[in-house]
Short mmCIF file of N, CA and C in Angstrom, two decimals:
data_model
loop_
_atom_site.label_atom_id
_atom_site.label_comp_id
_atom_site.label_asym_id
_atom_site.label_seq_id
_atom_site.Cartn_x
_atom_site.Cartn_y
_atom_site.Cartn_z
N MET A 251 10.75 -17.21 9.31
CA MET A 251 9.57 -16.98 8.85
C MET A 251 9.00 -18.59 9.02
N THR A 252 7.73 -19.03 9.14
CA THR A 252 7.27 -20.26 9.93
C THR A 252 6.73 -21.03 8.70
N GLU A 253 6.99 -20.49 7.77
CA GLU A 253 6.66 -21.73 6.47
C GLU A 253 7.50 -20.86 5.23
N ASP A 254 7.00 -21.95 4.10
CA ASP A 254 7.92 -21.58 2.98
C ASP A 254 6.73 -20.58 2.44
N ILE A 255 7.00 -19.42 1.58
CA ILE A 255 6.00 -18.58 0.56
C ILE A 255 6.53 -18.40 -0.43
N ARG A 256 5.97 -18.45 -1.52
CA ARG A 256 6.41 -18.18 -2.78
C ARG A 256 6.25 -16.80 -3.52
N TRP A 257 6.92 -15.88 -3.47
CA TRP A 257 6.75 -14.35 -3.79
C TRP A 257 6.86 -14.01 -5.25
N GLU A 258 5.81 -13.43 -5.55
CA GLU A 258 5.64 -12.78 -7.03
C GLU A 258 5.19 -11.25 -7.29
N VAL A 259 5.64 -10.86 -8.33
CA VAL A 259 5.12 -9.27 -8.54
C VAL A 259 4.39 -9.46 -9.71
N VAL A 260 3.21 -8.90 -9.51
CA VAL A 260 2.31 -9.39 -10.66
C VAL A 260 1.54 -7.76 -11.11
N GLU A 261 1.47 -7.71 -12.59
CA GLU A 261 0.63 -6.75 -13.14
C GLU A 261 -0.65 -6.80 -12.70
N GLU A 262 -1.15 -5.70 -12.44
CA GLU A 262 -2.96 -5.81 -11.98
C GLU A 262 -3.64 -6.60 -13.45
N SER A 263 -3.48 -6.54 -14.76
CA SER A 263 -3.88 -6.77 -15.82
C SER A 263 -3.87 -8.48 -15.92
N ALA A 264 -2.83 -9.03 -15.15
CA ALA A 264 -2.60 -10.43 -15.20
C ALA A 264 -3.15 -11.01 -13.92
N LEU A 265 -4.07 -10.53 -13.53
CA LEU A 265 -4.79 -11.38 -12.12
C LEU A 265 -6.36 -11.65 -12.63
N SER A 266 -5.87 -13.04 -12.41
CA SER A 266 -7.58 -14.27 -12.49
C SER A 266 -8.35 -13.56 -11.26
N LEU A 267 -9.30 -13.91 -11.69
CA LEU A 267 -10.79 -13.61 -10.68
C LEU A 267 -10.69 -14.74 -9.49
N ALA A 268 -9.35 -15.37 -9.74
CA ALA A 268 -9.49 -16.27 -8.41
C ALA A 268 -8.44 -15.56 -7.58
N ASP A 269 -7.46 -15.23 -8.25
CA ASP A 269 -6.44 -14.04 -7.93
C ASP A 269 -6.82 -13.06 -6.70
N HIS A 270 -7.81 -12.68 -7.65
CA HIS A 270 -8.71 -11.36 -6.85
C HIS A 270 -9.32 -11.72 -5.47
N GLU A 271 -9.93 -13.14 -5.63
CA GLU A 271 -10.52 -13.34 -4.74
C GLU A 271 -9.91 -13.89 -3.37
N ALA A 272 -8.66 -14.66 -3.39
CA ALA A 272 -7.78 -14.91 -2.93
C ALA A 272 -7.01 -13.86 -2.06
N ILE A 273 -6.81 -12.74 -2.64
CA ILE A 273 -6.41 -11.36 -2.02
C ILE A 273 -7.31 -10.52 -1.05
N ALA A 274 -8.57 -10.71 -1.70
CA ALA A 274 -10.05 -10.22 -0.73
C ALA A 274 -9.96 -11.09 0.29
N ALA A 275 -9.71 -12.40 0.26
CA ALA A 275 -9.92 -13.34 1.44
C ALA A 275 -9.20 -12.55 2.77
N LEU A 276 -7.64 -12.64 2.12
CA LEU A 276 -6.51 -12.06 3.08
C LEU A 276 -6.63 -11.01 3.71
N LEU A 277 -7.20 -9.93 2.92
CA LEU A 277 -7.56 -8.46 3.02
C LEU A 277 -8.69 -8.40 4.23
N GLY A 278 -9.76 -9.72 4.11
CA GLY A 278 -10.79 -9.77 5.07
C GLY A 278 -10.39 -9.89 6.22
N GLN A 279 -9.37 -11.07 6.46
CA GLN A 279 -8.86 -11.38 7.82
C GLN A 279 -7.87 -10.30 8.29
N ALA A 280 -7.06 -10.08 7.31
CA ALA A 280 -5.79 -8.86 7.90
C ALA A 280 -6.81 -7.12 8.53
N PHE A 281 -7.99 -7.35 8.15
CA PHE A 281 -8.55 -5.87 8.37
C PHE A 281 -9.85 -6.07 8.80
N PRO A 282 -10.16 -6.90 9.33
CA PRO A 282 -11.55 -7.46 10.06
C PRO A 282 -12.86 -6.13 10.34
N ASP A 283 -12.55 -5.21 10.69
CA ASP A 283 -13.19 -3.60 10.59
C ASP A 283 -13.64 -3.54 9.35
N TRP A 284 -12.65 -3.72 8.23
CA TRP A 284 -13.17 -3.34 7.00
C TRP A 284 -13.73 -4.70 6.02
N SER A 285 -13.58 -5.58 6.72
CA SER A 285 -14.17 -6.79 6.12
C SER A 285 -15.07 -6.66 4.86
N HIS A 286 -15.99 -5.83 5.18
CA HIS A 286 -17.10 -5.87 4.59
C HIS A 286 -16.86 -5.38 2.82
N TRP A 287 -15.88 -4.40 2.79
CA TRP A 287 -15.23 -4.39 1.48
C TRP A 287 -14.41 -5.56 0.50
N TYR A 288 -14.22 -6.03 1.27
CA TYR A 288 -13.38 -7.23 0.42
C TYR A 288 -14.34 -8.71 0.47
N VAL A 289 -15.27 -8.45 -0.17
CA VAL A 289 -16.26 -10.02 -0.51
C VAL A 289 -16.17 -10.32 -1.94
N GLY A 290 -16.15 -11.18 -2.21
CA GLY A 290 -16.17 -11.94 -3.54
C GLY A 290 -14.36 -11.79 -4.27
N GLY A 291 -14.77 -10.67 -5.24
CA GLY A 291 -13.01 -10.43 -6.08
C GLY A 291 -12.72 -8.74 -5.62
N ARG A 292 -13.73 -8.18 -4.57
CA ARG A 292 -13.10 -6.95 -4.74
C ARG A 292 -11.92 -6.90 -3.51
N ASP A 293 -10.87 -6.67 -4.10
CA ASP A 293 -9.78 -6.66 -3.46
C ASP A 293 -9.28 -5.16 -3.21
N TYR A 294 -9.47 -4.21 -3.42
CA TYR A 294 -9.06 -3.09 -2.68
C TYR A 294 -10.59 -2.00 -2.76
N ALA A 295 -10.13 -0.91 -2.15
CA ALA A 295 -11.26 -0.21 -1.67
C ALA A 295 -11.10 1.28 -2.57
N GLY A 296 -9.86 1.63 -2.87
CA GLY A 296 -9.46 2.69 -2.98
C GLY A 296 -9.37 2.81 -4.82
N MET A 297 -8.23 3.58 -5.03
CA MET A 297 -7.40 3.15 -6.46
C MET A 297 -7.05 1.83 -6.80
N GLN A 298 -7.54 1.40 -7.51
CA GLN A 298 -6.73 -0.47 -8.05
C GLN A 298 -5.75 -0.05 -8.30
N PRO A 299 -4.80 -0.93 -7.74
CA PRO A 299 -2.98 -0.86 -7.94
C PRO A 299 -2.70 -1.06 -9.50
N GLU A 300 -1.63 -0.94 -9.42
CA GLU A 300 -0.73 -1.12 -10.84
C GLU A 300 -0.21 -2.78 -10.83
N ARG A 301 0.03 -2.63 -9.70
CA ARG A 301 1.41 -3.80 -9.69
C ARG A 301 1.24 -4.25 -8.24
N ARG A 302 1.08 -5.66 -7.94
CA ARG A 302 1.00 -6.18 -6.53
C ARG A 302 2.33 -6.91 -6.20
N VAL A 303 2.72 -6.63 -5.09
CA VAL A 303 3.78 -8.03 -4.38
C VAL A 303 2.78 -9.05 -3.52
N ILE A 304 3.05 -10.23 -3.85
CA ILE A 304 2.44 -11.18 -3.23
C ILE A 304 2.79 -12.15 -2.80
N GLY A 305 2.74 -12.80 -1.83
CA GLY A 305 3.17 -14.43 -1.05
C GLY A 305 2.28 -15.13 -0.92
N ARG A 306 2.56 -16.00 -0.93
CA ARG A 306 1.48 -17.53 -1.56
C ARG A 306 2.16 -18.36 -0.42
N SER A 307 1.31 -19.40 0.12
CA SER A 307 1.60 -20.63 0.55
C SER A 307 1.92 -21.30 -0.60
N GLY A 308 2.44 -22.64 -0.25
CA GLY A 308 2.70 -24.02 -1.63
C GLY A 308 1.17 -24.18 -1.94
N ASP A 309 0.05 -23.84 -1.67
CA ASP A 309 -1.29 -24.59 -2.25
C ASP A 309 -1.77 -23.21 -2.46
N GLY A 310 -1.21 -22.04 -2.68
CA GLY A 310 -1.90 -20.76 -3.64
C GLY A 310 -2.62 -19.91 -2.82
N VAL A 311 -2.61 -20.22 -1.02
CA VAL A 311 -3.18 -19.18 -0.45
C VAL A 311 -2.12 -17.85 -0.23
N VAL A 312 -3.17 -16.55 -0.32
CA VAL A 312 -2.48 -15.35 -0.29
C VAL A 312 -1.95 -15.10 1.23
N LEU A 313 -0.74 -14.75 1.37
CA LEU A 313 -0.54 -14.80 3.09
C LEU A 313 0.05 -13.23 3.36
N ALA A 314 0.56 -12.96 1.92
CA ALA A 314 1.18 -11.56 2.19
C ALA A 314 0.63 -10.51 1.15
N HIS A 315 0.52 -9.20 0.91
CA HIS A 315 0.02 -8.69 -0.31
C HIS A 315 0.18 -7.16 0.23
N VAL A 316 0.68 -6.37 -1.10
CA VAL A 316 0.80 -4.66 -0.87
C VAL A 316 0.56 -4.69 -2.79
N GLY A 317 -0.24 -3.43 -2.80
CA GLY A 317 -0.80 -2.89 -4.12
C GLY A 317 -0.11 -1.69 -4.04
N ILE A 318 0.61 -1.05 -5.39
CA ILE A 318 1.13 -0.07 -5.89
C ILE A 318 0.94 0.36 -6.86
N ARG A 319 0.48 1.71 -6.79
CA ARG A 319 0.13 2.52 -8.24
C ARG A 319 1.14 3.85 -8.32
N ARG A 320 1.65 4.14 -9.41
CA ARG A 320 2.24 5.62 -9.90
C ARG A 320 1.30 6.50 -10.15
N MET A 321 1.30 7.56 -9.47
CA MET A 321 0.38 8.95 -9.81
C MET A 321 1.46 10.29 -8.73
N PHE A 322 0.59 11.52 -9.30
CA PHE A 322 1.12 12.20 -8.72
C PHE A 322 0.20 12.63 -7.79
N ILE A 323 0.79 13.26 -6.67
CA ILE A 323 0.14 13.90 -5.61
C ILE A 323 0.42 15.32 -5.60
N ALA A 324 0.02 16.24 -4.82
CA ALA A 324 0.13 17.53 -4.84
C ALA A 324 0.61 17.82 -3.60
N VAL A 325 1.75 18.31 -3.39
CA VAL A 325 2.08 18.40 -1.91
C VAL A 325 2.69 20.16 -1.68
N GLY A 326 1.58 20.89 -0.93
CA GLY A 326 1.93 22.22 -1.10
C GLY A 326 1.79 22.78 -2.42
N GLY A 327 1.27 22.15 -3.01
CA GLY A 327 0.79 23.32 -4.31
C GLY A 327 1.69 22.69 -5.41
N GLU A 328 3.07 21.61 -5.16
CA GLU A 328 3.96 21.17 -6.12
C GLU A 328 3.13 19.69 -6.07
N ASP A 329 3.33 19.43 -7.86
CA ASP A 329 3.11 17.62 -8.14
C ASP A 329 4.48 16.92 -7.83
N VAL A 330 4.39 15.69 -7.26
CA VAL A 330 4.92 14.77 -6.93
C VAL A 330 5.05 13.67 -7.26
N LEU A 331 5.60 12.95 -8.23
CA LEU A 331 5.22 11.61 -8.53
C LEU A 331 5.93 10.50 -7.61
N VAL A 332 4.47 9.94 -7.27
CA VAL A 332 5.05 8.70 -6.10
C VAL A 332 4.67 7.58 -6.29
N GLY A 333 4.97 6.40 -5.57
CA GLY A 333 4.42 5.01 -5.71
C GLY A 333 3.63 4.95 -4.80
N ASP A 334 2.18 5.40 -5.02
CA ASP A 334 1.33 5.31 -3.88
C ASP A 334 1.17 3.58 -3.64
N THR A 335 1.43 3.47 -2.08
CA THR A 335 1.30 2.02 -1.77
C THR A 335 0.31 2.05 -0.76
N GLY A 336 -0.60 0.77 -1.08
CA GLY A 336 -1.54 0.29 0.08
C GLY A 336 -1.89 -1.12 0.21
N ILE A 337 -2.80 -1.50 1.24
CA ILE A 337 -3.90 -2.55 1.08
C ILE A 337 -2.32 -3.54 1.55
N VAL A 338 -1.51 -2.89 2.45
CA VAL A 338 -0.40 -3.72 2.55
C VAL A 338 -1.12 -4.82 4.02
N ALA A 339 -1.09 -6.11 3.86
CA ALA A 339 -1.16 -7.04 4.56
C ALA A 339 -0.52 -8.38 4.58
N VAL A 340 -0.42 -8.78 6.07
CA VAL A 340 0.13 -10.08 6.06
C VAL A 340 -0.62 -10.70 7.06
N SER A 341 -1.11 -12.46 6.78
CA SER A 341 -1.96 -13.15 7.24
C SER A 341 -1.87 -12.83 8.98
N PRO A 342 -3.05 -12.42 9.65
CA PRO A 342 -2.81 -12.70 11.06
C PRO A 342 -1.90 -13.56 11.59
N ARG A 343 -1.85 -14.82 11.24
CA ARG A 343 -1.34 -15.88 11.93
C ARG A 343 -0.02 -16.11 11.98
N LEU A 344 0.75 -14.89 10.53
CA LEU A 344 2.05 -15.02 10.23
C LEU A 344 2.89 -13.65 10.85
N GLN A 345 1.67 -12.68 11.55
CA GLN A 345 2.55 -11.39 11.87
C GLN A 345 3.31 -11.41 13.14
N GLY A 346 4.46 -10.85 12.89
CA GLY A 346 5.35 -10.90 14.16
C GLY A 346 6.67 -12.43 13.55
N THR A 347 6.06 -12.77 11.75
CA THR A 347 7.62 -13.73 12.01
C THR A 347 8.28 -13.37 10.97
N GLY A 348 8.29 -11.87 10.44
CA GLY A 348 9.13 -11.72 9.69
C GLY A 348 8.73 -11.25 7.97
N VAL A 349 7.45 -11.80 7.80
CA VAL A 349 6.80 -11.83 6.48
C VAL A 349 6.85 -10.60 6.10
N GLY A 350 6.16 -9.45 6.87
CA GLY A 350 5.69 -7.88 6.96
C GLY A 350 7.00 -7.55 6.39
N ARG A 351 8.41 -7.92 6.90
CA ARG A 351 9.84 -7.37 6.43
C ARG A 351 9.97 -7.85 4.96
N GLU A 352 10.27 -8.61 4.81
CA GLU A 352 9.93 -9.56 3.17
C GLU A 352 9.18 -8.80 2.45
N LEU A 353 7.94 -8.08 2.83
CA LEU A 353 6.82 -7.96 1.92
C LEU A 353 7.30 -6.36 1.32
N MET A 354 7.84 -5.80 2.48
CA MET A 354 8.18 -4.44 2.36
C MET A 354 9.62 -4.37 1.43
N THR A 355 10.73 -5.21 1.65
CA THR A 355 11.91 -4.85 0.88
C THR A 355 11.53 -5.40 -0.36
N ARG A 356 10.27 -6.41 -0.68
CA ARG A 356 10.29 -6.47 -1.92
C ARG A 356 9.23 -5.48 -2.30
N THR A 357 8.66 -4.83 -1.62
CA THR A 357 8.15 -3.51 -1.92
C THR A 357 8.73 -2.18 -2.44
N HIS A 358 9.92 -2.03 -2.03
CA HIS A 358 10.82 -1.26 -2.15
C HIS A 358 11.35 -1.79 -3.43
N ALA A 359 11.83 -3.13 -3.87
CA ALA A 359 12.47 -2.99 -5.20
C ALA A 359 11.37 -3.08 -5.84
N VAL A 360 10.47 -2.94 -5.88
CA VAL A 360 9.37 -2.87 -6.95
C VAL A 360 9.04 -1.17 -7.45
N LEU A 361 9.12 -0.52 -6.34
CA LEU A 361 9.43 1.01 -5.94
C LEU A 361 10.44 1.19 -7.35
N GLU A 362 11.52 0.87 -6.75
CA GLU A 362 12.76 1.16 -7.56
C GLU A 362 12.60 0.73 -9.22
N GLY A 363 12.22 -0.29 -9.50
CA GLY A 363 11.86 -0.61 -10.71
C GLY A 363 10.72 0.55 -11.51
N LEU A 364 9.87 1.05 -10.63
CA LEU A 364 9.16 1.88 -11.38
C LEU A 364 9.64 2.85 -11.48
N ARG A 365 11.00 3.24 -10.64
CA ARG A 365 11.67 4.53 -10.92
C ARG A 365 10.85 5.75 -10.57
N VAL A 366 10.21 5.44 -9.51
CA VAL A 366 9.37 6.25 -8.54
C VAL A 366 10.48 7.45 -7.83
N PRO A 367 10.23 8.74 -7.58
CA PRO A 367 11.29 9.43 -6.14
C PRO A 367 10.95 8.92 -5.51
N TYR A 368 9.31 8.28 -5.04
CA TYR A 368 9.22 8.26 -3.65
C TYR A 368 8.20 7.20 -3.55
N GLY A 369 8.08 6.55 -2.21
CA GLY A 369 7.07 5.57 -2.06
C GLY A 369 6.26 6.62 -0.77
N PHE A 370 4.72 6.02 -1.24
CA PHE A 370 4.31 7.01 -0.25
C PHE A 370 2.52 6.19 0.09
N LEU A 371 2.56 6.25 1.78
CA LEU A 371 1.59 5.36 2.03
C LEU A 371 0.95 6.44 2.97
N GLY A 372 -0.31 6.15 3.58
CA GLY A 372 -1.04 6.66 4.85
C GLY A 372 -1.13 5.36 6.13
N ALA A 373 -0.32 5.60 6.90
CA ALA A 373 -0.31 4.47 8.08
C ALA A 373 -1.01 4.72 9.44
N GLY A 374 -1.60 3.95 9.79
CA GLY A 374 -2.62 4.07 11.00
C GLY A 374 -1.51 4.40 12.32
N GLU A 375 -1.38 5.06 13.34
CA GLU A 375 -0.83 5.62 14.31
C GLU A 375 -0.10 4.00 14.84
N ASN A 376 -0.67 3.14 14.93
CA ASN A 376 0.00 1.73 15.44
C ASN A 376 1.01 1.23 14.63
N ARG A 377 0.98 1.50 13.16
CA ARG A 377 1.62 0.88 12.00
C ARG A 377 2.79 1.50 11.85
N ILE A 378 2.89 3.32 12.55
CA ILE A 378 3.94 3.79 11.73
C ILE A 378 5.38 3.20 12.63
N PRO A 379 5.51 2.68 13.73
CA PRO A 379 6.86 1.79 13.85
C PRO A 379 7.55 0.85 12.94
N PHE A 380 6.46 0.52 12.79
CA PHE A 380 7.17 -0.77 11.43
C PHE A 380 7.59 -0.14 10.08
N TYR A 381 6.62 0.52 9.62
CA TYR A 381 6.94 1.45 8.42
C TYR A 381 8.48 2.08 8.80
N ALA A 382 8.47 2.68 9.71
CA ALA A 382 9.69 3.12 9.99
C ALA A 382 11.05 2.30 10.06
N ARG A 383 10.64 1.31 11.11
CA ARG A 383 12.06 0.44 10.77
C ARG A 383 11.95 -0.03 9.14
N MET A 384 11.56 0.17 8.40
CA MET A 384 11.45 -0.67 6.97
C MET A 384 11.85 0.86 6.36
N GLY A 385 12.42 1.73 6.76
CA GLY A 385 12.91 3.12 5.80
C GLY A 385 11.72 3.87 5.44
N TRP A 386 10.85 3.77 5.84
CA TRP A 386 9.68 4.91 5.60
C TRP A 386 10.13 5.92 6.36
N HIS A 387 9.69 6.99 6.01
CA HIS A 387 9.68 8.82 7.37
C HIS A 387 8.43 9.44 7.47
N GLU A 388 7.89 9.57 8.43
CA GLU A 388 6.68 10.39 8.44
C GLU A 388 6.81 11.41 8.61
N ILE A 389 5.82 12.15 7.58
CA ILE A 389 6.09 13.46 7.36
C ILE A 389 5.38 14.74 8.55
N ASP A 390 5.95 14.97 9.42
CA ASP A 390 5.41 15.74 10.26
C ASP A 390 4.27 16.46 10.23
N GLY A 391 3.53 16.53 10.53
CA GLY A 391 2.49 17.47 10.91
C GLY A 391 1.58 17.10 9.41
N ALA A 392 1.77 16.30 8.87
CA ALA A 392 1.15 16.39 7.38
C ALA A 392 -0.52 16.35 7.51
N VAL A 393 -0.82 16.83 6.58
CA VAL A 393 -2.41 16.79 6.34
C VAL A 393 -2.71 16.30 5.13
N GLY A 394 -3.40 15.10 5.09
CA GLY A 394 -3.69 15.18 3.50
C GLY A 394 -5.02 14.56 3.40
N THR A 395 -5.62 15.01 2.08
CA THR A 395 -7.11 14.86 1.27
C THR A 395 -6.87 14.30 0.50
N PHE A 396 -7.83 13.17 0.54
CA PHE A 396 -8.10 12.28 -0.70
C PHE A 396 -9.65 11.94 -0.91
N SER A 397 -10.10 11.31 -2.20
CA SER A 397 -11.49 10.91 -2.57
C SER A 397 -11.74 9.75 -1.45
N ALA A 398 -12.47 8.91 -1.28
CA ALA A 398 -13.01 8.01 -0.45
C ALA A 398 -14.47 7.71 -1.20
N PHE A 399 -14.88 6.18 -1.09
CA PHE A 399 -16.13 6.06 -0.95
C PHE A 399 -16.79 5.21 0.43
N THR A 400 -17.90 5.61 0.77
CA THR A 400 -18.72 4.49 1.54
C THR A 400 -19.16 3.30 0.92
N ALA A 401 -19.42 2.19 1.85
CA ALA A 401 -19.53 1.14 1.35
C ALA A 401 -20.75 0.84 0.35
N ASP A 402 -21.69 1.87 0.07
CA ASP A 402 -22.58 1.85 -0.72
C ASP A 402 -22.43 2.90 -1.93
N GLY A 403 -20.65 3.11 -1.93
CA GLY A 403 -20.85 3.84 -3.28
C GLY A 403 -20.70 5.24 -3.36
N ALA A 404 -21.14 6.15 -2.25
CA ALA A 404 -21.17 7.30 -2.39
C ALA A 404 -19.81 7.89 -1.94
N GLY A 405 -19.32 8.97 -2.80
CA GLY A 405 -18.05 9.86 -2.97
C GLY A 405 -18.29 10.48 -1.86
N ILE A 406 -17.36 10.36 -1.05
CA ILE A 406 -16.93 11.40 0.11
C ILE A 406 -15.40 12.16 -0.09
N SER A 407 -14.78 13.19 0.62
CA SER A 407 -13.67 13.96 0.73
C SER A 407 -13.42 13.43 2.21
N GLU A 408 -12.17 13.01 2.37
CA GLU A 408 -11.85 12.72 3.81
C GLU A 408 -10.46 13.59 4.07
N THR A 409 -10.16 13.98 4.79
CA THR A 409 -8.67 14.63 5.15
C THR A 409 -8.67 13.99 6.62
N GLU A 410 -6.93 13.66 6.74
CA GLU A 410 -6.44 12.91 7.73
C GLU A 410 -5.43 13.47 8.18
N GLN A 411 -5.16 13.82 9.41
CA GLN A 411 -3.70 14.38 10.31
C GLN A 411 -3.04 13.30 10.70
N GLY A 412 -1.58 13.43 10.09
CA GLY A 412 -0.95 12.04 10.55
C GLY A 412 -0.96 10.89 9.92
N GLY A 413 0.25 10.36 10.07
CA GLY A 413 0.17 8.87 9.72
C GLY A 413 0.85 8.78 8.04
N TRP A 414 1.00 10.12 7.48
CA TRP A 414 1.55 10.10 6.07
C TRP A 414 3.00 9.72 6.07
N MET A 415 3.42 8.91 5.15
CA MET A 415 5.06 8.56 5.26
C MET A 415 5.56 8.42 3.70
N VAL A 416 6.69 8.44 3.62
CA VAL A 416 7.31 8.58 2.39
C VAL A 416 8.54 7.84 2.53
N LEU A 417 8.84 7.30 1.48
CA LEU A 417 10.40 6.48 1.47
C LEU A 417 11.18 6.88 0.21
N PRO A 418 11.84 7.45 0.26
CA PRO A 418 12.84 7.99 -0.85
C PRO A 418 13.32 6.87 -1.31
N VAL A 419 12.80 6.66 -2.50
CA VAL A 419 13.43 5.70 -3.66
C VAL A 419 14.26 6.38 -4.81
N GLU A 420 14.19 7.60 -5.79
CA GLU A 420 14.94 7.85 -6.51
C GLU A 420 15.48 9.17 -5.69
N GLY A 421 14.39 10.07 -5.27
CA GLY A 421 14.28 11.45 -4.58
C GLY A 421 15.21 11.16 -3.41
N ARG A 422 15.24 12.47 -2.73
CA ARG A 422 16.03 12.75 -1.49
C ARG A 422 15.04 13.02 -0.46
N LEU A 423 14.92 12.46 0.75
CA LEU A 423 14.06 13.34 1.61
C LEU A 423 13.75 14.56 1.84
N GLU A 424 14.99 15.33 1.59
CA GLU A 424 15.11 16.52 2.22
C GLU A 424 14.58 17.34 0.79
N ASP A 425 14.49 17.00 -0.14
CA ASP A 425 13.76 17.29 -1.28
C ASP A 425 12.15 17.08 -1.43
N TRP A 426 11.88 16.57 -0.18
CA TRP A 426 9.93 16.03 -0.32
C TRP A 426 9.06 17.77 0.32
N PRO A 427 8.51 18.36 -0.84
CA PRO A 427 8.05 19.47 -0.32
C PRO A 427 7.29 19.67 1.11
N SER A 428 6.97 20.51 1.45
CA SER A 428 6.43 21.11 2.68
C SER A 428 4.67 21.64 1.95
N GLY A 429 3.85 21.62 3.27
CA GLY A 429 2.66 21.58 2.80
C GLY A 429 1.58 20.90 2.53
N PRO A 430 0.09 21.01 2.52
CA PRO A 430 -0.56 19.71 2.67
C PRO A 430 -0.65 18.85 1.42
N ILE A 431 -1.25 17.73 1.80
CA ILE A 431 -1.10 16.81 0.55
C ILE A 431 -2.36 17.00 0.27
N LEU A 432 -2.67 16.44 -1.26
CA LEU A 432 -3.77 16.40 -2.17
C LEU A 432 -3.59 15.22 -2.73
N LEU A 433 -4.41 14.26 -2.69
CA LEU A 433 -3.78 12.97 -3.62
C LEU A 433 -4.59 13.22 -4.66
N ASN A 434 -5.52 14.25 -4.91
CA ASN A 434 -6.40 14.33 -6.43
C ASN A 434 -6.87 13.11 -6.77
N GLY A 435 -7.31 11.93 -5.83
CA GLY A 435 -8.28 10.84 -6.28
C GLY A 435 -7.83 10.39 -4.94
N GLN A 436 -8.10 9.09 -5.30
CA GLN A 436 -8.16 7.84 -4.10
C GLN A 436 -6.70 7.44 -3.83
N GLN A 437 -6.59 6.55 -2.40
CA GLN A 437 -5.65 6.02 -2.34
C GLN A 437 -5.33 4.90 -2.55
N VAL A 438 -4.49 3.90 -2.68
CA VAL A 438 -4.68 2.61 -3.49
C VAL A 438 -5.31 1.74 -2.12
#
């Protein structure tokens, strides 16, 4: 790691407006194609997380972030409790330094504390190898449908094939059901 990072797990209700603004600033840097979402204190594009793992510099700048929310999703018609994991970001200047690995190790600990059977996330194709090294498993051929919103607030249904990943926490990978995934709402 190139610098000291102060890590914290924060309940959503404990975040201040300054915290939300600092997280949004990181997300805008980490996801430049989506930076129009992350303005002011808007630091999520889908479902609001319930817990966050945040890494900050000594002067409070957010350098790493992940949001997690417990929710039920339907997989092949079966309800499955997951820790939906999203808005995973590391400052572009720290990518490749081990900060992402530390962030995901801490994320795993939060998922264990939430006592969910599985962590769940949607990953872009280029990010799958990273998550796989962290113990996540791509669900082969999975098709997932979720609610999304356009930047101007219109609700739409999105379906994506591939990139859906699970992390066995209290459950076993072989017990993950097969079939289409319906998030019954938005992703974190």
